[in-house]
Coordinates of C-alpha atoms and ligand atoms in Angstrom, one line a residue:
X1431 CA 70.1 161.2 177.2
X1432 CA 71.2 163.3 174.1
X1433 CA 74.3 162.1 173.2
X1434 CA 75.8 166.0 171.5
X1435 CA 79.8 167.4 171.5
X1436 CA 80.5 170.5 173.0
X1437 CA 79.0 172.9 170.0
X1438 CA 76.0 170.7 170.9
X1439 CA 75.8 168.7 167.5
X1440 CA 73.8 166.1 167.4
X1441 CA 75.2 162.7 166.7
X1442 CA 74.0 159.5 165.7
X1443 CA 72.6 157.7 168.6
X1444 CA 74.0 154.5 167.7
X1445 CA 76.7 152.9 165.2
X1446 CA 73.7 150.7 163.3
X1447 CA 71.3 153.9 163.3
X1448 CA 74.7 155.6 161.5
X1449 CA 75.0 152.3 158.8
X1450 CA 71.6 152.2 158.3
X1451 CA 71.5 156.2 157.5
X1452 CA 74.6 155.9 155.3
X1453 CA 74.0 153.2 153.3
X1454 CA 70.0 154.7 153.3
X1455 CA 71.9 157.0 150.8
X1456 CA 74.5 155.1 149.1
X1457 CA 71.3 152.4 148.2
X1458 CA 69.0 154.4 145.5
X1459 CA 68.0 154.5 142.1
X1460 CA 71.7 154.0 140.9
X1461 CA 71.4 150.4 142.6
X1462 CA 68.0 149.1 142.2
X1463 CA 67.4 150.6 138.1
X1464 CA 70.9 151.4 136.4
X1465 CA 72.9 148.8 138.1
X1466 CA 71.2 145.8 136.6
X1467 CA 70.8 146.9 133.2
X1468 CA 74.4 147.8 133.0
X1469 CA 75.3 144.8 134.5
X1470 CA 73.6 142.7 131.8
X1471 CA 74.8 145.0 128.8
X1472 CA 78.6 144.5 130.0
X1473 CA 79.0 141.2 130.3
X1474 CA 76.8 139.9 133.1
X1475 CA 79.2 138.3 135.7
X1476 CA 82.5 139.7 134.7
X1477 CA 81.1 142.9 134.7
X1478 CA 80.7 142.7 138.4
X1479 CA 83.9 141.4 139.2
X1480 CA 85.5 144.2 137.5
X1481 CA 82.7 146.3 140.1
X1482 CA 83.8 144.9 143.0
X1483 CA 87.4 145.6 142.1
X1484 CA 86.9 149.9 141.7
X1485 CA 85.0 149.5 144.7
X1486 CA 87.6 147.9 146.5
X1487 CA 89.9 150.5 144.4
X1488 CA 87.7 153.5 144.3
X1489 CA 84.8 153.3 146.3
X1490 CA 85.6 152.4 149.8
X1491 CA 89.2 154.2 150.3
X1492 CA 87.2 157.4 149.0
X1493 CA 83.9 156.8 151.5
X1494 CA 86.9 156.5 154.1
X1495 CA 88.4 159.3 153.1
X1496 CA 85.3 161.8 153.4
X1497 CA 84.4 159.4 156.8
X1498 CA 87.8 161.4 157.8
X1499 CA 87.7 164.8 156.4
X1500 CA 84.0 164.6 158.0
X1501 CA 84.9 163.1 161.8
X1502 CA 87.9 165.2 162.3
X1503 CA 86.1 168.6 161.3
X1504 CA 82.6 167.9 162.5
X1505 CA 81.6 170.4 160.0
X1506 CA 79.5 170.2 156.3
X1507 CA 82.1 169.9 153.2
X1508 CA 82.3 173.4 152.9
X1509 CA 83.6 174.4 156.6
X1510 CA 85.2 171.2 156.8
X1511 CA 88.0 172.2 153.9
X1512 CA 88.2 175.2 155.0
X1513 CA 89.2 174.1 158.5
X1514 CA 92.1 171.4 157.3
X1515 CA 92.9 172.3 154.3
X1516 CA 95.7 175.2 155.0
X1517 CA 95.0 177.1 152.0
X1518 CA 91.5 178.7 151.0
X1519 CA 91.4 176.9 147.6
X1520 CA 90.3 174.0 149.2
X1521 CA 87.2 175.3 150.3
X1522 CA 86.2 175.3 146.9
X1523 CA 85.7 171.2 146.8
X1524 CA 83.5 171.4 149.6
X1525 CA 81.6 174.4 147.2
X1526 CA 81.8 172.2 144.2
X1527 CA 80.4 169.3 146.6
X1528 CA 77.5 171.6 147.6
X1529 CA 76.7 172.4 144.0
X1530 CA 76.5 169.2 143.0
X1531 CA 74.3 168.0 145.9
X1532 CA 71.9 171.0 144.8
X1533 CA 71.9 169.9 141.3
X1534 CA 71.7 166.6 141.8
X1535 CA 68.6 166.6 144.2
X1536 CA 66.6 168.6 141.7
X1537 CA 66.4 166.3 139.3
X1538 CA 66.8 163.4 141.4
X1539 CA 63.4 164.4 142.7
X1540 CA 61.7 164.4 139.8
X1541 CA 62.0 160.6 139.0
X1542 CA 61.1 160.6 143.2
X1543 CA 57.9 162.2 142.0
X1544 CA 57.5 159.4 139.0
X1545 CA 57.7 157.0 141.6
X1546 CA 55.3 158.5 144.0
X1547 CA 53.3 158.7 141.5
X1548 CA 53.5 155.1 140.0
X1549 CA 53.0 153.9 144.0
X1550 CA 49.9 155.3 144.1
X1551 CA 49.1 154.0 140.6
X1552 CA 49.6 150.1 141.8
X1553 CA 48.3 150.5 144.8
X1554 CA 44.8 151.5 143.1
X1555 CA 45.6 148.3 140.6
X1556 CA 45.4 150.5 137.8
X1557 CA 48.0 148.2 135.7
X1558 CA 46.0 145.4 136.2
X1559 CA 44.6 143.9 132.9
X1560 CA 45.9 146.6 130.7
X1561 CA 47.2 145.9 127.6
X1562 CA 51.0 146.7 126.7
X1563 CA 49.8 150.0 124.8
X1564 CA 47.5 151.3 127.4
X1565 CA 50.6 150.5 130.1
X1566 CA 53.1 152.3 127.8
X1567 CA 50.9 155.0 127.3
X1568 CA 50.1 155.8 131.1
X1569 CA 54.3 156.8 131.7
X1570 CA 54.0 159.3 128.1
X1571 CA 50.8 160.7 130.3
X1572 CA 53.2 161.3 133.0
X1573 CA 55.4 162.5 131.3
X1574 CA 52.6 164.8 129.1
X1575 CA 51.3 166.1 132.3
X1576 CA 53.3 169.1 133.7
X1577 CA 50.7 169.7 136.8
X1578 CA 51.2 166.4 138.0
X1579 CA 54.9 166.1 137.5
X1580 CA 55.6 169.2 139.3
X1581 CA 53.1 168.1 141.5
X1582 CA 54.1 164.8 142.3
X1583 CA 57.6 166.3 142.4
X1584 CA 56.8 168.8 145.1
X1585 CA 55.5 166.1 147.3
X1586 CA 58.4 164.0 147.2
X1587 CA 60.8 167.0 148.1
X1588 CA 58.0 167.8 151.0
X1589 CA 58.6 164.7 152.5
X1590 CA 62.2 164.8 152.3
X1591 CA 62.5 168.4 153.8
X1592 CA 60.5 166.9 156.6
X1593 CA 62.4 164.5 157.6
X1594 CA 65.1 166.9 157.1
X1595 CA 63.8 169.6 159.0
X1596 CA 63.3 167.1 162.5
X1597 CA 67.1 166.8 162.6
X1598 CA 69.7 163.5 163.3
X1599 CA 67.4 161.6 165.8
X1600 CA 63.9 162.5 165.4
X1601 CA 64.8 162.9 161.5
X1602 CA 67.2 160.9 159.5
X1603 CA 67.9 158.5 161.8
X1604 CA 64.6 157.8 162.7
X1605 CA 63.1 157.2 159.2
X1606 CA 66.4 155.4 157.8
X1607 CA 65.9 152.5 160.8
X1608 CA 62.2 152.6 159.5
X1609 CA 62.6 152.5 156.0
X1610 CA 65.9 150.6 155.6
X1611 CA 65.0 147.0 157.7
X1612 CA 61.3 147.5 155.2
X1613 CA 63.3 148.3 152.2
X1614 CA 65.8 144.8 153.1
X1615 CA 62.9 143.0 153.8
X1616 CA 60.3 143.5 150.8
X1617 CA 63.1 143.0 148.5
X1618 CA 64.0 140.0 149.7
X1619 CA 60.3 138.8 149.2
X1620 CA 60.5 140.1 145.7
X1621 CA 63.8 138.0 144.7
X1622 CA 62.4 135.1 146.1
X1623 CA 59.0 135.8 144.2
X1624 CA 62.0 135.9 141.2
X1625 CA 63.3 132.6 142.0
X1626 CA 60.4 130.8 141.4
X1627 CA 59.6 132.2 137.9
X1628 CA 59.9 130.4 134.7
X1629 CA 62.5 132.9 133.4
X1630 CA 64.8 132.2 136.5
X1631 CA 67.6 131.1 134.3
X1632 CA 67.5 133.8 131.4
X1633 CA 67.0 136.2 134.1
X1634 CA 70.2 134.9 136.5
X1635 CA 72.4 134.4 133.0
X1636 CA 71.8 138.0 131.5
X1637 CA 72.9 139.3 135.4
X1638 CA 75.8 136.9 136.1
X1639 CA 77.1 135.1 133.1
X1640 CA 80.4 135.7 133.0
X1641 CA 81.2 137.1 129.3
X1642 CA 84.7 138.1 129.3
X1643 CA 84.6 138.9 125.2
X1644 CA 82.4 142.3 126.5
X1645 CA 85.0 143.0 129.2
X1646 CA 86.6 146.0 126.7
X1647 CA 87.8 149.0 128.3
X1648 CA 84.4 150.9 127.6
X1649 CA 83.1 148.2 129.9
X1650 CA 86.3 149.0 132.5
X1651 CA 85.8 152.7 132.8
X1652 CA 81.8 152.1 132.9
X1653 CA 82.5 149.7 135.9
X1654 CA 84.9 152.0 137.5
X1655 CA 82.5 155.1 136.5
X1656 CA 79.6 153.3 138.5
X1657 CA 81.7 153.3 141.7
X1658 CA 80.8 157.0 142.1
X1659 CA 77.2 157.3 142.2
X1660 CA 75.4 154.4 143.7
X1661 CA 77.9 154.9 146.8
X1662 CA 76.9 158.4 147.2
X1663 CA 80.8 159.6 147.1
X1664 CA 82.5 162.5 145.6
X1665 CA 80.5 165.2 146.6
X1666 CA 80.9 165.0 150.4
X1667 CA 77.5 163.2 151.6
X1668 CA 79.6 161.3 153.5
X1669 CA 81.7 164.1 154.8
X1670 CA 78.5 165.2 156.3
X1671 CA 77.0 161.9 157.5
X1672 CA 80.7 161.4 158.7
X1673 CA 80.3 164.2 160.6
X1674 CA 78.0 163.6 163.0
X1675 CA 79.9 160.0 164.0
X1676 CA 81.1 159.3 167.5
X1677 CA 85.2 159.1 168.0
X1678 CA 85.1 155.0 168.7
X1679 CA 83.1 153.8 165.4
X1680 CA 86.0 152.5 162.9
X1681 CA 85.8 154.1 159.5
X1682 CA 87.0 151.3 157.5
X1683 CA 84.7 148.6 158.9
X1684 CA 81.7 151.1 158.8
X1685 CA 82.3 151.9 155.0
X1686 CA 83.2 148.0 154.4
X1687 CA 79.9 147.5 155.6
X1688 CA 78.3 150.2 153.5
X1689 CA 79.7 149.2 150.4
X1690 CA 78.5 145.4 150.9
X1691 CA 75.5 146.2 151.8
X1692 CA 74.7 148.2 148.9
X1693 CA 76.7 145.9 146.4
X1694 CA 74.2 143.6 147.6
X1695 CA 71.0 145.3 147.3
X1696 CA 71.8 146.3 143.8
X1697 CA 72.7 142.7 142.6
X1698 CA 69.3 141.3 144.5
X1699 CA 68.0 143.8 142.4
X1700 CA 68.9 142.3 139.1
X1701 CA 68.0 139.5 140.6
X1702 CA 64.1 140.5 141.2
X1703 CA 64.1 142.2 137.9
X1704 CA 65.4 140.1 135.3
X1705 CA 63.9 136.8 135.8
X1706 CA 60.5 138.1 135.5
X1707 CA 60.7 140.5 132.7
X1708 CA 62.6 136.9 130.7
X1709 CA 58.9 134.8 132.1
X1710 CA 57.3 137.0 129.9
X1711 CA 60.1 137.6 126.9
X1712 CA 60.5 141.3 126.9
X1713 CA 63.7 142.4 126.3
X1714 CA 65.6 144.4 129.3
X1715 CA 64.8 147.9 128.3
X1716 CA 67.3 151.0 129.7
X1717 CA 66.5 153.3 132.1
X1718 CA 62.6 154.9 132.6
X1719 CA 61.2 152.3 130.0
X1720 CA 62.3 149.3 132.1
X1721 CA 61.0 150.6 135.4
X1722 CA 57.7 152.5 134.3
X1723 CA 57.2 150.6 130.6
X1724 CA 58.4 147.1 130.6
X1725 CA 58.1 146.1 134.6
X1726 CA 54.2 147.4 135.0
X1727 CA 53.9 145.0 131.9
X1728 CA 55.0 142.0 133.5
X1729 CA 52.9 143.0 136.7
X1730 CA 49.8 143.3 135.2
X1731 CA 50.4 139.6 134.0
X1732 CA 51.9 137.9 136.9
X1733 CA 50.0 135.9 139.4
X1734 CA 49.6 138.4 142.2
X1735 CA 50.9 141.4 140.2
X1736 CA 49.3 143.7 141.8
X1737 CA 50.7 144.0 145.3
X1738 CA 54.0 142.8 143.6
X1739 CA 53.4 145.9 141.7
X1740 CA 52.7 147.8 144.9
X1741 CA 55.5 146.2 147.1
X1742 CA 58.0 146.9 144.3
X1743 CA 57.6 150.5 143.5
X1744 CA 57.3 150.9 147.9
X1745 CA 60.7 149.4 147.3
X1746 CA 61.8 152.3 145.1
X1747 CA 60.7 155.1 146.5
X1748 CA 61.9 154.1 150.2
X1749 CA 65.4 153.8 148.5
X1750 CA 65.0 156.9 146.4
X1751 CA 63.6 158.8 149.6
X1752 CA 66.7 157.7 152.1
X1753 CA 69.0 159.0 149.4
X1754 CA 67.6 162.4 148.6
X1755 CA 67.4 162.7 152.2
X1756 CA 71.2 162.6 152.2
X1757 CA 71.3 165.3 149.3
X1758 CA 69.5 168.0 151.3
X1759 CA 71.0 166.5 154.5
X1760 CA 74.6 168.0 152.6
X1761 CA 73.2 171.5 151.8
X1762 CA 71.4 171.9 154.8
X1763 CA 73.9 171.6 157.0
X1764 CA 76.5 174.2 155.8
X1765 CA 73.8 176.4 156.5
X1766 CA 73.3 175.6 159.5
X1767 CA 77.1 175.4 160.4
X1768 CA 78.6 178.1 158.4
X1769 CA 75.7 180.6 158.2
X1770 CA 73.8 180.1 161.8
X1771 CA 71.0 178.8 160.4
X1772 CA 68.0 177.3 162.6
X1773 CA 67.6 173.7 161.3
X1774 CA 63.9 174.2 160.2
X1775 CA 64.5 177.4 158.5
X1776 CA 67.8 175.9 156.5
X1777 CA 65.5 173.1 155.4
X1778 CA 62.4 174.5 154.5
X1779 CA 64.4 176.9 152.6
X1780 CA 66.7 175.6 151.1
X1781 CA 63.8 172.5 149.9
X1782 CA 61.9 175.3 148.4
X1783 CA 65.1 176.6 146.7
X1784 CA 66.1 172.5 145.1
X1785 CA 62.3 172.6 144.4
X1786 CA 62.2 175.7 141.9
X1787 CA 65.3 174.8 140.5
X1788 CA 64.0 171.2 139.7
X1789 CA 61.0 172.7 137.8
X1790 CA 62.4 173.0 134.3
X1791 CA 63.6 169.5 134.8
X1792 CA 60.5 168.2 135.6
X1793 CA 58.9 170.3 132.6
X1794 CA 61.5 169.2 130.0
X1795 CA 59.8 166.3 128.9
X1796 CA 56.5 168.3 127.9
X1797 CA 56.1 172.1 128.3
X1798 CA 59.9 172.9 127.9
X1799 CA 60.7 170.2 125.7
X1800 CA 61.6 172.7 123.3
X1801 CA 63.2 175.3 125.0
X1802 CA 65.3 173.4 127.2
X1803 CA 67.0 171.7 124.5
X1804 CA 71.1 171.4 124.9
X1805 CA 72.2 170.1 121.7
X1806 CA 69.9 167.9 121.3
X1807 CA 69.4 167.1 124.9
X1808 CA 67.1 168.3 127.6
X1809 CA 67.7 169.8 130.6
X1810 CA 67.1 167.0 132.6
X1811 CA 69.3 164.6 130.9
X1812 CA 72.0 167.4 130.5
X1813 CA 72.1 167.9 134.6
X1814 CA 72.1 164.1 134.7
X1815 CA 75.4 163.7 132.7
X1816 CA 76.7 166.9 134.3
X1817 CA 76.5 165.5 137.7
X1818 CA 77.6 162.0 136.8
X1819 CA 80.4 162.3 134.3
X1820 CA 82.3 165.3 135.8
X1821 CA 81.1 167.2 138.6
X1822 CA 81.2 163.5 141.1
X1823 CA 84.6 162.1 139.0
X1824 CA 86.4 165.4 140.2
X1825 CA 85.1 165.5 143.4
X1826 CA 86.0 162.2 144.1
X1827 CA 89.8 163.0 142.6
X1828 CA 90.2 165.9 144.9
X1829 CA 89.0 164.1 147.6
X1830 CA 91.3 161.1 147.2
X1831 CA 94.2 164.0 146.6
X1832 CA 93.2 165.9 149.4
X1833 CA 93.1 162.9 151.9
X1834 CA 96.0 161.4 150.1
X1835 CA 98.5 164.1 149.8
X1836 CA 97.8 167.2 152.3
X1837 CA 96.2 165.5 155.0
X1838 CA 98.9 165.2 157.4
X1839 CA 99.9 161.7 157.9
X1840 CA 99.4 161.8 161.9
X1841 CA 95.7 162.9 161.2
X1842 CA 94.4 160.5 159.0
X1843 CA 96.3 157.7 161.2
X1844 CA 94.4 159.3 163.9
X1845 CA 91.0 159.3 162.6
X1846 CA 91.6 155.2 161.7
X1847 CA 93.4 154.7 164.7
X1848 CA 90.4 155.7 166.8
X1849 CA 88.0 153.2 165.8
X1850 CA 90.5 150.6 166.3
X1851 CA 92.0 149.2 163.2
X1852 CA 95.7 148.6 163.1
X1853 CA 98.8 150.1 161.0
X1854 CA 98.1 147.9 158.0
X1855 CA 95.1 148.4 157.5
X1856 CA 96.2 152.0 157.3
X1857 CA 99.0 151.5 155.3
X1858 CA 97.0 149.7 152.4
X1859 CA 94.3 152.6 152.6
X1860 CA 97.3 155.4 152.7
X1861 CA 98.7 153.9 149.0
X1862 CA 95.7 153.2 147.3
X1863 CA 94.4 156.7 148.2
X1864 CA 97.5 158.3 147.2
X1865 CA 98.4 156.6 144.1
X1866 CA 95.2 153.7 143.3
X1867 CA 92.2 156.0 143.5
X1868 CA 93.5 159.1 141.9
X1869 CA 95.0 157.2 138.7
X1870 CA 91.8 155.1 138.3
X1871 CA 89.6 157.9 138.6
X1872 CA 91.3 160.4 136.4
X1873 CA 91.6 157.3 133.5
X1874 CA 87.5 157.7 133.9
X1875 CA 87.2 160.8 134.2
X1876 CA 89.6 162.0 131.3
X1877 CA 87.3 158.9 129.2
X1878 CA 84.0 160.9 129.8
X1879 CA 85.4 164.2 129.0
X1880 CA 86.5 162.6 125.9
X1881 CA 90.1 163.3 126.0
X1882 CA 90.7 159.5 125.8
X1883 CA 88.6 158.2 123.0
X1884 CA 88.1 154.5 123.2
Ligands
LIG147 N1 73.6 156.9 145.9 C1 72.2 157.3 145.5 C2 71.7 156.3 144.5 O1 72.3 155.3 144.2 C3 72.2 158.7 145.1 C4 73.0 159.7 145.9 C5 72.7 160.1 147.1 C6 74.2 160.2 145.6 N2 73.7 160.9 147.6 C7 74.7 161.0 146.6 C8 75.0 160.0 144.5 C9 75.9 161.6 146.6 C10 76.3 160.6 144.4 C11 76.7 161.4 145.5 O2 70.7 156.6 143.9

């Protein structure tokens, strides 16, 4: 039996298939590749504590608040401001929302495409018994190569516009209870691969070692800063994934569970990473180099390091897939809402659309290295720091404001009411939405646009 509302939307068929599709976004590449390396440069240990505070703070009263604004509409971010916010202007956070999904996913989908492309590389073995040079040099050949960048980038955005395309059941929720459980269970192969290397204790000190001396207030905001984009909030994701949620699922338990579960992943992450890249002394490199310079190193060393290889990467691109999924998930479905759209037609088009916008990104490394300069930076990086540093810090704020502030009072306590959790529960959400989440997020956000200098 289809389980639809009267406009006949679909909604998820069950509260697990909903967990596993929203935390299939929230757990990505901001978990499994720049959580651990932050985590290690800030202090190890107390840099998560300081974590789970902003997501106690930040994270999970925000993924509540869209979980509301997306229920009680049952409409994408755009339509859904429109319809509770009394005045037009609001509709402009679901726009900037829907901007910053589009941008987002076009880049987002170019790394997709590394990862594709470094899937198929270990599963052919090709790192195996390759020196460090020749390892190195096959990512600057990636990155050298337009054809197969924008290649490999296309096929990453086909497969998301797929799954797309087939809609809540036969779509999204269908491939997130594939991939997810595969995605939990390979990594947990992985970290206990991990525990039984040499470098188990370098590894587990870099990640956890509480160093309180490199708790500054860089490493606060940074902590705070991460809340935003490994949960996939501030841009209305979960407004849409919200959405499509039956009346009797509780909000605050669902995005408890979210947050944990992808708190987790990204710590079991460090915790695969770092004890093997310390069994072979490399150092913990940042960003690309770690996962396509430094970690086909260690694989092409370690005792089975080629399906290790091959397992990890599967790893990646499940979690990269599940979350881009979400991105075109959000634009899609104010077409299909606001404009009458067909599902298939919103998503073949608008995939086509993210996919042409996400060319110059993927060329900026080689054939518009020049051109696409921004002081200094290309055009990839400079949609990166975009997306992260202002457009999801504001959209969080105005969401926390929104929910906080002009939401009625009887319909937030509503929505919360309906899955069953009591007044204080409420009450503790209500005053760290209204006054918590608004102060900590501006603090980061006013630190990234530089008006506080630290
Ligand atoms: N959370 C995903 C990651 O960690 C990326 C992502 C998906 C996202 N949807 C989002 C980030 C919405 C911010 C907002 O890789």
């Amino acid at each position: 039996m289809e389980i639809k509302n009267s406009k006949s939307r679909e909604l998820w068929l069950s509260k697990a298939g909903f967990i596993l599709a929203a935390a299939g976004s929230a757990i990505g590449l901001g978990n499994l590749w720049r959580f651990p390396y932050v985590t290690g440069m800030y202090g190890g240990g107390a840099f998560v504590l300081v974590y789970l505070l902003s997501i106690i703070a930040i994270g999970i009263p925000i993924m509540v608040a869209e979980f509301i604004i997306g229920r009680r509409t049952q409409r994408n971010p755009v339509g859904a401001f429109g319809k509770l916010g009394k005045t037009k202007g609001w509709q402009l956070v679901g726009w900037l929302g829907l901007a910053t999904g589009f941008i987002l996913l076009s880049y987002y989908s170019v790394v997709g495409g590394w990862i594709l492309d470094y899937v198929l590389k270990s599963a052919g073995g090709l790192f195996h018994g390759k020196s460090p040079a020749e390892i190195n040099q096959m990512f600057d050949m990636v990155l050298k190569s337009p054809l197969r960048q924008v290649f490999f980038h296309a096929l990453f955005l086909f497969l998301v516009t797929y799954i797309v395309s087939r809609g809540i059941h036969k779509g999204i929720e269908l491939w997130n209870k594939i991939l997810m459980p595969l995605l939990f269970g390979i990594l947990l192969l992985l970290m206990v691969n991990s525990l039984f290397s040499p470098g188990v204790r370098e590894g587990m000190r870099f990640l956890f070692y509480p160093d309180f001396s490199k708790i500054t207030a860089t490493a606060i905001l940074e902590a705070m800063g991460q809340a935003f984009f490994p949960l996939s909030i501030g841009l209305g994701t979960m407004i849409t994934y919200g959405s499509y949620l039956k009346r009797d699922v509780s909000l605050m338990n669902s995005a408890t569970e979210i947050c944990v579960l992808d708190t987790l992943v990204a710590l079991v992450a460090g915790i695969v990473i770092f004890p093997i890249v310390f069994t072979y002394g490399l150092a913990p490199s940042a960003g690309p180099g770690l996962f396509f310079k430094t970690l086909p190193v260690v694989f092409s060393v370690l005792p089975g390091g080629r399906i290790i290889a091959f397992l990890f990467f599967l790893v990646v691109a499940f979690a990269a897939l599940t979350s881009a999924i979400s991105l075109l998930e959000l634009v899609v479905a104010y077409f299909i809402d606001e404009r009458k759209w067909g599902r298939k037609k919103a998503a073949i088009i608008m995939g086509l659309t993210i996919f042409i916008f996400g060319v110059p990104s993927a060329l900026s490394f080689n054939t518009l290295r020049d051109i696409t300069l921004i002081k200094g930076i290309n055009i990839f990086n400079f949609l990166d720091l975009l997306v992260t540093n202002y457009m999801l810090p504001a959209g969080g704020l105005l969401i926390a404001i929104f929910c906080g502030w002009f939401l009625s009072r009887k319909e937030s306590l509503d929505e919360i009411r309906k899955g069953g959790n009591d007044l204080f529960f409420y009450r503790v959400w209500r005053f760290i939405i209204r006054y918590i989440a608004p102060v900590a997020v501006l603090l980061v956000f006013s630190w990234k646009a530089g008006v506080i200098a630290l």
